[in-house]
CSV table of C-alpha atoms in Angstrom, one decimal:
chain,number,residue,atom,x,y,z
A,1,UNK,CA,4.7,38.6,-52.3
A,2,UNK,CA,8.1,40.0,-51.3
A,3,UNK,CA,8.6,43.6,-52.1
A,4,UNK,CA,9.8,44.1,-55.7
A,5,UNK,CA,11.6,46.8,-57.5
A,6,UNK,CA,9.4,48.4,-60.2
A,7,UNK,CA,11.5,50.4,-62.5
A,8,UNK,CA,10.9,52.7,-65.4
A,9,UNK,CA,13.3,52.5,-68.4
A,10,UNK,CA,14.5,55.8,-69.8
A,11,UNK,CA,14.2,56.6,-73.5
A,12,UNK,CA,17.0,58.9,-74.6
A,13,UNK,CA,17.7,60.6,-77.9
A,14,UNK,CA,21.5,60.8,-78.4
A,15,UNK,CA,23.2,62.8,-81.2
A,16,UNK,CA,26.8,63.6,-81.5
A,17,UNK,CA,27.9,67.1,-82.6
A,18,UNK,CA,30.6,67.3,-85.3
A,19,UNK,CA,32.8,70.3,-85.6
A,20,UNK,CA,33.4,71.8,-89.1
A,21,UNK,CA,37.0,71.4,-90.2
A,22,UNK,CA,38.7,74.2,-92.2
A,23,UNK,CA,40.5,71.4,-94.0
A,24,UNK,CA,38.7,70.0,-96.9
A,25,UNK,CA,37.8,66.4,-96.7
A,26,UNK,CA,36.3,63.6,-98.9
A,27,UNK,CA,32.5,64.1,-98.7
A,28,UNK,CA,31.7,60.4,-99.3
A,29,UNK,CA,34.0,59.3,-96.6
A,30,UNK,CA,32.4,61.8,-94.1
A,31,UNK,CA,28.9,60.7,-95.0
A,32,UNK,CA,29.9,57.1,-94.6
A,33,UNK,CA,31.4,57.7,-91.2
A,34,UNK,CA,28.4,59.7,-90.0
A,35,UNK,CA,26.1,57.0,-91.4
A,36,UNK,CA,27.9,54.4,-89.2
A,37,UNK,CA,27.7,56.5,-86.1
A,38,UNK,CA,24.0,57.2,-86.6
A,39,UNK,CA,23.5,53.5,-86.8
A,40,UNK,CA,25.4,52.8,-83.6
A,41,UNK,CA,24.7,55.9,-81.5
A,42,UNK,CA,21.2,56.6,-82.4
A,43,UNK,CA,18.1,56.0,-80.0
A,44,UNK,CA,19.0,53.9,-76.9
A,45,UNK,CA,17.6,52.9,-73.5
A,46,UNK,CA,19.3,53.1,-70.2
A,47,UNK,CA,18.1,50.5,-67.6
A,48,UNK,CA,19.7,48.2,-65.0
A,49,UNK,CA,22.8,50.5,-65.0
A,50,UNK,CA,23.4,49.6,-68.6
A,51,UNK,CA,22.7,50.9,-72.2
A,52,UNK,CA,20.5,49.1,-74.5
A,53,UNK,CA,19.4,49.5,-78.1
A,54,UNK,CA,15.7,50.2,-77.7
A,55,UNK,CA,14.7,47.2,-79.5
A,56,UNK,CA,16.8,44.9,-77.3
A,57,UNK,CA,15.5,45.8,-73.9
A,58,UNK,CA,12.6,43.4,-73.7
A,59,UNK,CA,10.6,41.4,-71.2
A,60,UNK,CA,12.4,38.1,-70.3
A,61,UNK,CA,9.1,36.2,-70.7
A,62,UNK,CA,7.2,37.6,-73.6
A,63,UNK,CA,9.9,39.6,-75.4
A,64,UNK,CA,7.8,42.7,-75.6
A,65,UNK,CA,9.8,45.9,-75.5
A,66,UNK,CA,10.2,47.5,-72.0
A,67,UNK,CA,11.5,50.9,-73.4
A,68,UNK,CA,9.5,53.5,-71.5
A,69,UNK,CA,7.5,51.0,-69.5
A,70,UNK,CA,7.4,49.9,-65.9
A,71,UNK,CA,9.2,46.6,-65.3
A,72,UNK,CA,10.2,44.3,-62.4
A,73,UNK,CA,13.6,42.7,-61.9
A,74,UNK,CA,13.6,39.0,-60.8
A,75,UNK,CA,16.9,37.0,-60.6
A,76,UNK,CA,18.5,39.8,-62.5
A,77,UNK,CA,16.0,39.5,-65.4
A,78,UNK,CA,13.4,42.2,-66.3
A,79,UNK,CA,9.8,41.3,-66.7
A,80,UNK,CA,6.9,43.5,-67.9
A,81,UNK,CA,4.2,43.9,-65.1
A,82,UNK,CA,1.7,41.5,-66.8
A,83,UNK,CA,4.2,38.6,-67.1
A,84,UNK,CA,5.6,39.2,-63.6
A,85,UNK,CA,2.2,39.0,-62.0
A,86,UNK,CA,1.1,36.0,-64.0
A,87,UNK,CA,4.3,34.0,-63.4
A,88,UNK,CA,5.3,35.0,-59.8
A,89,UNK,CA,2.4,36.8,-58.1
A,90,UNK,CA,0.7,34.9,-55.2
A,91,UNK,CA,-2.9,34.2,-54.9
A,92,UNK,CA,-4.9,35.6,-52.0
A,93,UNK,CA,-6.4,33.1,-49.7
A,94,UNK,CA,-9.4,35.2,-49.1
A,95,UNK,CA,-10.5,36.5,-52.5
A,96,UNK,CA,-8.6,34.0,-54.6
A,97,UNK,CA,-7.4,36.7,-57.0
A,98,UNK,CA,-3.6,37.6,-57.8
A,99,UNK,CA,-1.9,40.0,-55.4
A,100,UNK,CA,-0.4,42.5,-58.0
A,101,UNK,CA,2.7,44.4,-57.5
A,102,UNK,CA,0.7,47.5,-56.4
A,103,UNK,CA,-0.8,45.5,-53.5
A,104,UNK,CA,0.9,44.6,-50.2
A,105,UNK,CA,1.4,40.8,-49.9
A,106,UNK,CA,0.9,39.6,-46.3
A,107,UNK,CA,2.1,36.1,-45.8
A,108,UNK,CA,1.8,33.5,-42.9
A,109,UNK,CA,2.9,29.7,-43.2
A,110,UNK,CA,3.1,29.7,-47.0
A,111,UNK,CA,-0.3,31.5,-47.4
A,112,UNK,CA,-0.7,34.9,-48.8
A,113,UNK,CA,-3.4,37.7,-48.5
A,114,UNK,CA,-4.1,41.2,-49.8
A,115,UNK,CA,-3.8,43.7,-46.9
A,116,UNK,CA,-7.5,44.4,-47.0
A,117,UNK,CA,-8.3,40.6,-47.1
A,118,UNK,CA,-6.2,39.7,-43.9
A,119,UNK,CA,-9.3,39.4,-41.6
A,120,UNK,CA,-10.4,37.2,-38.7
A,121,UNK,CA,-12.4,34.2,-40.0
A,122,UNK,CA,-15.1,34.8,-37.3
A,123,UNK,CA,-15.5,38.5,-36.6
A,124,UNK,CA,-13.9,39.8,-39.9
A,125,UNK,CA,-11.9,42.4,-38.1
A,126,UNK,CA,-8.6,43.4,-39.7
A,127,UNK,CA,-5.5,41.4,-38.4
A,128,UNK,CA,-2.9,43.8,-39.9
A,129,UNK,CA,-0.4,44.6,-37.2
A,130,UNK,CA,-2.4,42.6,-34.6
A,131,UNK,CA,-1.8,39.3,-32.8
A,132,UNK,CA,-3.6,36.4,-34.3
A,133,UNK,CA,-3.8,32.6,-34.2
A,134,UNK,CA,-4.5,29.9,-36.8
A,135,UNK,CA,-6.5,26.7,-36.5
A,136,UNK,CA,-7.3,24.3,-39.4
A,137,UNK,CA,-5.8,26.6,-42.1
A,138,UNK,CA,-7.9,29.6,-40.9
A,139,UNK,CA,-6.8,32.7,-39.0
A,140,UNK,CA,-8.5,34.4,-36.0
A,141,UNK,CA,-8.0,37.4,-33.9
A,142,UNK,CA,-6.8,36.8,-30.5
A,143,UNK,CA,-10.3,37.0,-28.8
A,144,UNK,CA,-11.9,34.7,-31.3
A,145,UNK,CA,-9.2,32.1,-31.1
A,146,UNK,CA,-9.4,32.1,-27.3
A,147,UNK,CA,-13.1,31.7,-27.3
A,148,UNK,CA,-13.0,28.9,-29.8
A,149,UNK,CA,-9.8,26.9,-29.2
A,150,UNK,CA,-7.8,28.1,-26.2
A,151,UNK,CA,-7.3,25.5,-23.4
A,152,UNK,CA,-9.3,26.1,-20.3
A,153,UNK,CA,-8.6,26.0,-16.5
A,154,UNK,CA,-10.0,22.8,-14.9
A,155,UNK,CA,-10.8,25.0,-11.8
A,156,UNK,CA,-12.6,28.1,-13.1
A,157,UNK,CA,-13.2,27.1,-16.7
A,158,UNK,CA,-11.7,30.2,-18.1
A,159,UNK,CA,-9.2,30.3,-21.0
A,160,UNK,CA,-5.5,30.7,-20.4
A,161,UNK,CA,-4.5,34.1,-21.8
A,162,UNK,CA,-1.2,34.7,-23.4
A,163,UNK,CA,1.6,35.0,-20.8
A,164,UNK,CA,-0.5,33.3,-18.0
A,165,UNK,CA,1.3,30.8,-15.8
A,166,UNK,CA,-0.2,27.4,-16.1
A,167,UNK,CA,-0.1,24.6,-13.5
A,168,UNK,CA,-0.3,21.1,-15.0
A,169,UNK,CA,-0.8,17.6,-13.7
A,170,UNK,CA,-1.3,14.6,-16.0
A,171,UNK,CA,-3.9,15.7,-18.5
A,172,UNK,CA,-5.3,18.5,-16.3
A,173,UNK,CA,-4.3,22.2,-16.0
A,174,UNK,CA,-5.1,25.2,-13.8
A,175,UNK,CA,-4.4,28.9,-13.4
A,176,UNK,CA,-1.9,29.3,-10.5
A,177,UNK,CA,-4.6,30.8,-8.3
A,178,UNK,CA,-7.0,28.0,-9.1
A,179,UNK,CA,-4.6,25.3,-8.2
A,180,UNK,CA,-5.6,25.0,-4.7
A,181,UNK,CA,-6.7,22.5,-2.0
A,182,UNK,CA,-10.4,21.7,-2.5
A,183,UNK,CA,-11.0,21.8,1.3
A,184,UNK,CA,-9.0,24.7,2.7
A,185,UNK,CA,-8.6,26.6,-0.6
A,186,UNK,CA,-4.9,27.2,0.2
A,187,UNK,CA,-2.9,27.6,-3.2
A,188,UNK,CA,-0.7,24.6,-3.7
A,189,UNK,CA,2.1,26.3,-5.6
A,190,UNK,CA,5.2,24.1,-5.5
A,191,UNK,CA,4.1,22.3,-2.3
A,192,UNK,CA,3.2,18.6,-2.3
A,193,UNK,CA,-0.4,17.6,-2.9
A,194,UNK,CA,-2.5,14.5,-3.2
A,195,UNK,CA,-5.1,14.0,-6.1
A,196,UNK,CA,-8.2,12.0,-5.4
A,197,UNK,CA,-10.7,11.5,-8.2
A,198,UNK,CA,-11.2,15.0,-9.6
A,199,UNK,CA,-10.1,16.8,-6.6
A,200,UNK,CA,-6.7,18.1,-5.3
A,201,UNK,CA,-5.8,18.1,-1.6
A,202,UNK,CA,-3.0,19.5,0.4
A,203,UNK,CA,-1.2,17.0,2.6
A,204,UNK,CA,-2.8,18.2,5.8
A,205,UNK,CA,-6.5,18.2,4.5
A,206,UNK,CA,-6.0,14.8,2.8
A,207,UNK,CA,-4.7,13.2,6.0
A,208,UNK,CA,-7.5,14.7,8.0
A,209,UNK,CA,-10.1,13.3,5.6
A,210,UNK,CA,-8.7,10.1,4.2
A,211,UNK,CA,-5.5,9.0,5.7
A,212,UNK,CA,-5.3,5.7,7.7
A,213,UNK,CA,-5.0,6.2,11.4
A,214,UNK,CA,-3.8,3.7,14.0
A,215,UNK,CA,-6.5,2.1,16.0
A,216,UNK,CA,-4.4,2.6,19.1
A,217,UNK,CA,-2.8,6.0,19.0
A,218,UNK,CA,-5.1,7.6,16.4
A,219,UNK,CA,-2.2,9.2,14.5
A,220,UNK,CA,-1.8,8.8,10.8
A,221,UNK,CA,0.0,5.8,9.4
A,222,UNK,CA,2.5,6.9,6.8
A,223,UNK,CA,4.6,3.7,6.4
A,224,UNK,CA,5.0,0.2,7.7
A,225,UNK,CA,1.5,-0.3,9.2
A,226,UNK,CA,0.0,-3.6,10.5
A,227,UNK,CA,-3.5,-4.7,9.9
A,228,UNK,CA,-5.1,-7.0,12.6
A,229,UNK,CA,-8.9,-7.9,12.5
A,230,UNK,CA,-9.3,-5.3,9.7
A,231,UNK,CA,-8.0,-2.6,12.0
A,232,UNK,CA,-4.7,-0.6,11.1
A,233,UNK,CA,-1.9,-0.3,13.6
A,234,UNK,CA,1.6,1.3,13.7
A,235,UNK,CA,4.1,-1.5,13.9
A,236,UNK,CA,5.3,0.0,17.2
A,237,UNK,CA,1.8,0.2,18.6
A,238,UNK,CA,0.9,-3.4,17.8
A,239,UNK,CA,2.1,-5.0,21.1
A,240,UNK,CA,1.1,-7.7,23.5
A,241,UNK,CA,-1.8,-6.5,25.7
A,242,UNK,CA,-0.1,-7.8,28.8
A,243,UNK,CA,3.7,-7.3,28.5
A,244,UNK,CA,3.8,-4.8,25.5
A,245,UNK,CA,6.3,-6.9,23.6
A,246,UNK,CA,6.0,-5.9,19.8
A,247,UNK,CA,4.0,-8.5,18.0
A,248,UNK,CA,4.8,-7.5,14.4
A,249,UNK,CA,6.4,-10.5,12.7
A,250,UNK,CA,6.0,-12.7,16.0
A,251,UNK,CA,3.7,-15.5,16.9
A,252,UNK,CA,0.7,-14.2,18.9
A,253,UNK,CA,-3.0,-15.0,19.6
A,254,UNK,CA,-5.9,-13.1,20.9
A,255,UNK,CA,-8.4,-13.1,23.7
A,256,UNK,CA,-11.4,-11.0,23.8
A,257,UNK,CA,-10.4,-9.2,20.7
A,258,UNK,CA,-7.0,-8.3,22.2
A,259,UNK,CA,-3.6,-9.6,21.1
A,260,UNK,CA,-1.2,-11.4,23.4
A,261,UNK,CA,2.2,-12.8,22.8
A,262,UNK,CA,2.5,-16.7,23.2
A,263,UNK,CA,4.1,-16.6,26.6
A,264,UNK,CA,1.5,-14.2,28.1
A,265,UNK,CA,-1.4,-16.0,26.6
A,266,UNK,CA,-0.2,-19.3,28.0
A,267,UNK,CA,0.5,-17.9,31.5
A,268,UNK,CA,-2.8,-16.0,31.6
A,269,UNK,CA,-5.4,-18.3,29.8
A,270,UNK,CA,-4.0,-21.6,28.6
A,271,UNK,CA,-4.8,-25.0,30.2
A,272,UNK,CA,-1.7,-26.6,32.0
A,273,UNK,CA,-0.2,-29.9,31.4
A,274,UNK,CA,-0.9,-32.3,34.1
A,275,UNK,CA,2.6,-33.8,33.7
A,276,UNK,CA,4.9,-30.9,33.2
A,277,UNK,CA,2.5,-28.1,34.6
A,278,UNK,CA,3.5,-25.8,31.6
A,279,UNK,CA,0.8,-24.1,29.5
A,280,UNK,CA,-0.7,-25.9,26.6
A,281,UNK,CA,-1.2,-22.9,24.2
A,282,UNK,CA,-2.0,-24.7,20.9
A,283,UNK,CA,0.0,-21.9,19.1
A,284,UNK,CA,1.9,-23.3,16.2
A,285,UNK,CA,-0.2,-26.4,15.9
A,286,UNK,CA,0.8,-28.0,19.3
A,287,UNK,CA,-1.5,-31.0,19.9
A,288,UNK,CA,-2.7,-32.0,23.3
A,289,UNK,CA,-4.9,-34.6,25.1
A,290,UNK,CA,-7.7,-34.1,27.5
A,291,UNK,CA,-9.3,-36.6,29.9
A,292,UNK,CA,-11.9,-35.5,32.3
A,293,UNK,CA,-10.6,-32.2,33.8
A,294,UNK,CA,-6.9,-33.1,33.1
A,295,UNK,CA,-4.8,-32.2,30.0
A,296,UNK,CA,-1.5,-33.3,28.6
A,297,UNK,CA,1.0,-32.1,25.9
A,298,UNK,CA,1.2,-35.0,23.4
A,299,UNK,CA,4.7,-35.5,24.4
A,300,UNK,CA,3.8,-35.7,28.0
A,301,UNK,CA,1.0,-38.2,27.6
A,302,UNK,CA,3.1,-41.2,28.8
A,303,UNK,CA,2.8,-44.2,31.0
A,304,UNK,CA,3.6,-43.3,34.6
A,305,UNK,CA,5.5,-46.6,35.1
A,306,UNK,CA,7.3,-47.4,31.8
A,307,UNK,CA,7.2,-43.9,30.2
A,308,UNK,CA,5.9,-45.4,26.9
A,309,UNK,CA,3.7,-42.9,24.9
A,310,UNK,CA,0.1,-43.4,25.4
A,311,UNK,CA,-1.0,-41.4,22.4
A,312,UNK,CA,-3.5,-43.3,20.4
A,313,UNK,CA,-3.4,-46.3,22.9
A,314,UNK,CA,-5.6,-47.3,25.8
A,315,UNK,CA,-4.6,-46.3,29.3
A,316,UNK,CA,-5.7,-46.8,32.9
A,317,UNK,CA,-5.7,-44.4,35.7
A,318,UNK,CA,-4.7,-45.6,39.1
A,319,UNK,CA,-5.4,-44.5,42.5
A,320,UNK,CA,-2.5,-41.9,42.5
A,321,UNK,CA,-4.1,-40.0,39.5
A,322,UNK,CA,-1.4,-41.5,37.3
A,323,UNK,CA,-2.0,-43.0,33.9
A,324,UNK,CA,-0.5,-46.3,33.0
A,325,UNK,CA,-0.4,-48.5,30.0
A,326,UNK,CA,-2.5,-51.7,30.2
A,327,UNK,CA,0.6,-53.8,30.5
A,328,UNK,CA,1.9,-51.9,33.5
A,329,UNK,CA,-1.6,-52.0,35.0
A,330,UNK,CA,-1.8,-55.7,34.6
A,331,UNK,CA,1.7,-56.1,36.1
A,332,UNK,CA,0.8,-54.0,39.1
A,333,UNK,CA,-2.4,-55.9,39.6
A,334,UNK,CA,-0.6,-59.3,39.7
A,335,UNK,CA,2.1,-57.9,42.0
A,336,UNK,CA,-0.5,-56.9,44.4
């Protein structure tokens, strides 16, 4: 309840003195005049900076006289103590009785308490002039509130006291000193970090423990890596084993688990075409024909005489290790 002004009306007896006149006057007229003044200027009450007939200064609610009584002003209207308390007094949340005008009314979020009833819901200590918290329409001292409801650090499990700096990430939170790398225990502060499952790592410890490293140079791959045979490579490290030409995005093949560009593989390991002597690599789907210990590109497998393609046809080898079509072989036989 807000502080109210409790006032006391003043009951005053007022009489006017009349001076005796040496001049004779009409007695009835004087008596009549005095009687009128007694009717108007008799007993009165002074309240609210005004003068009232004693019978007119009454409670705004019950009309009982307030002359000589304590009263309370509300919206410029006087009320007796009983009416004021029944109409305007708040009910205490603790004891459920009215908070009278002689009691101090403590309020918080539209709730009211007697000063003696303003207690912690758990330990019952007085909360007057102390910090307190509220939860589910109940009030608690600082210690009880913290023990029951305050958020706790994901590092040490202790509560966050008032004024404590809190570090937050997604749904988790830490004291500043608890927000540190789980490996080296260095405080993260405002530096970059990497979360993994329930742990926090500084960049250096995360790289040492989890980062992908190039199979060739053993350094961490941060961006733009290449995977070959389930092994990670830097793009610049993934080169031909023979000539060291970068292979990322290029045609290549392998020999003995090592990568080679098409040119080097052909020069070093591929069969050679009997006709053109160039390597037959097979890269990119190139087809070739083999006969005994000789090999040809599809395009090179032609009749040695008429140059007709022999792919898918019969052929004959002559004494000069040439291959000829049956027609040319027959013609050559008849000519001899």
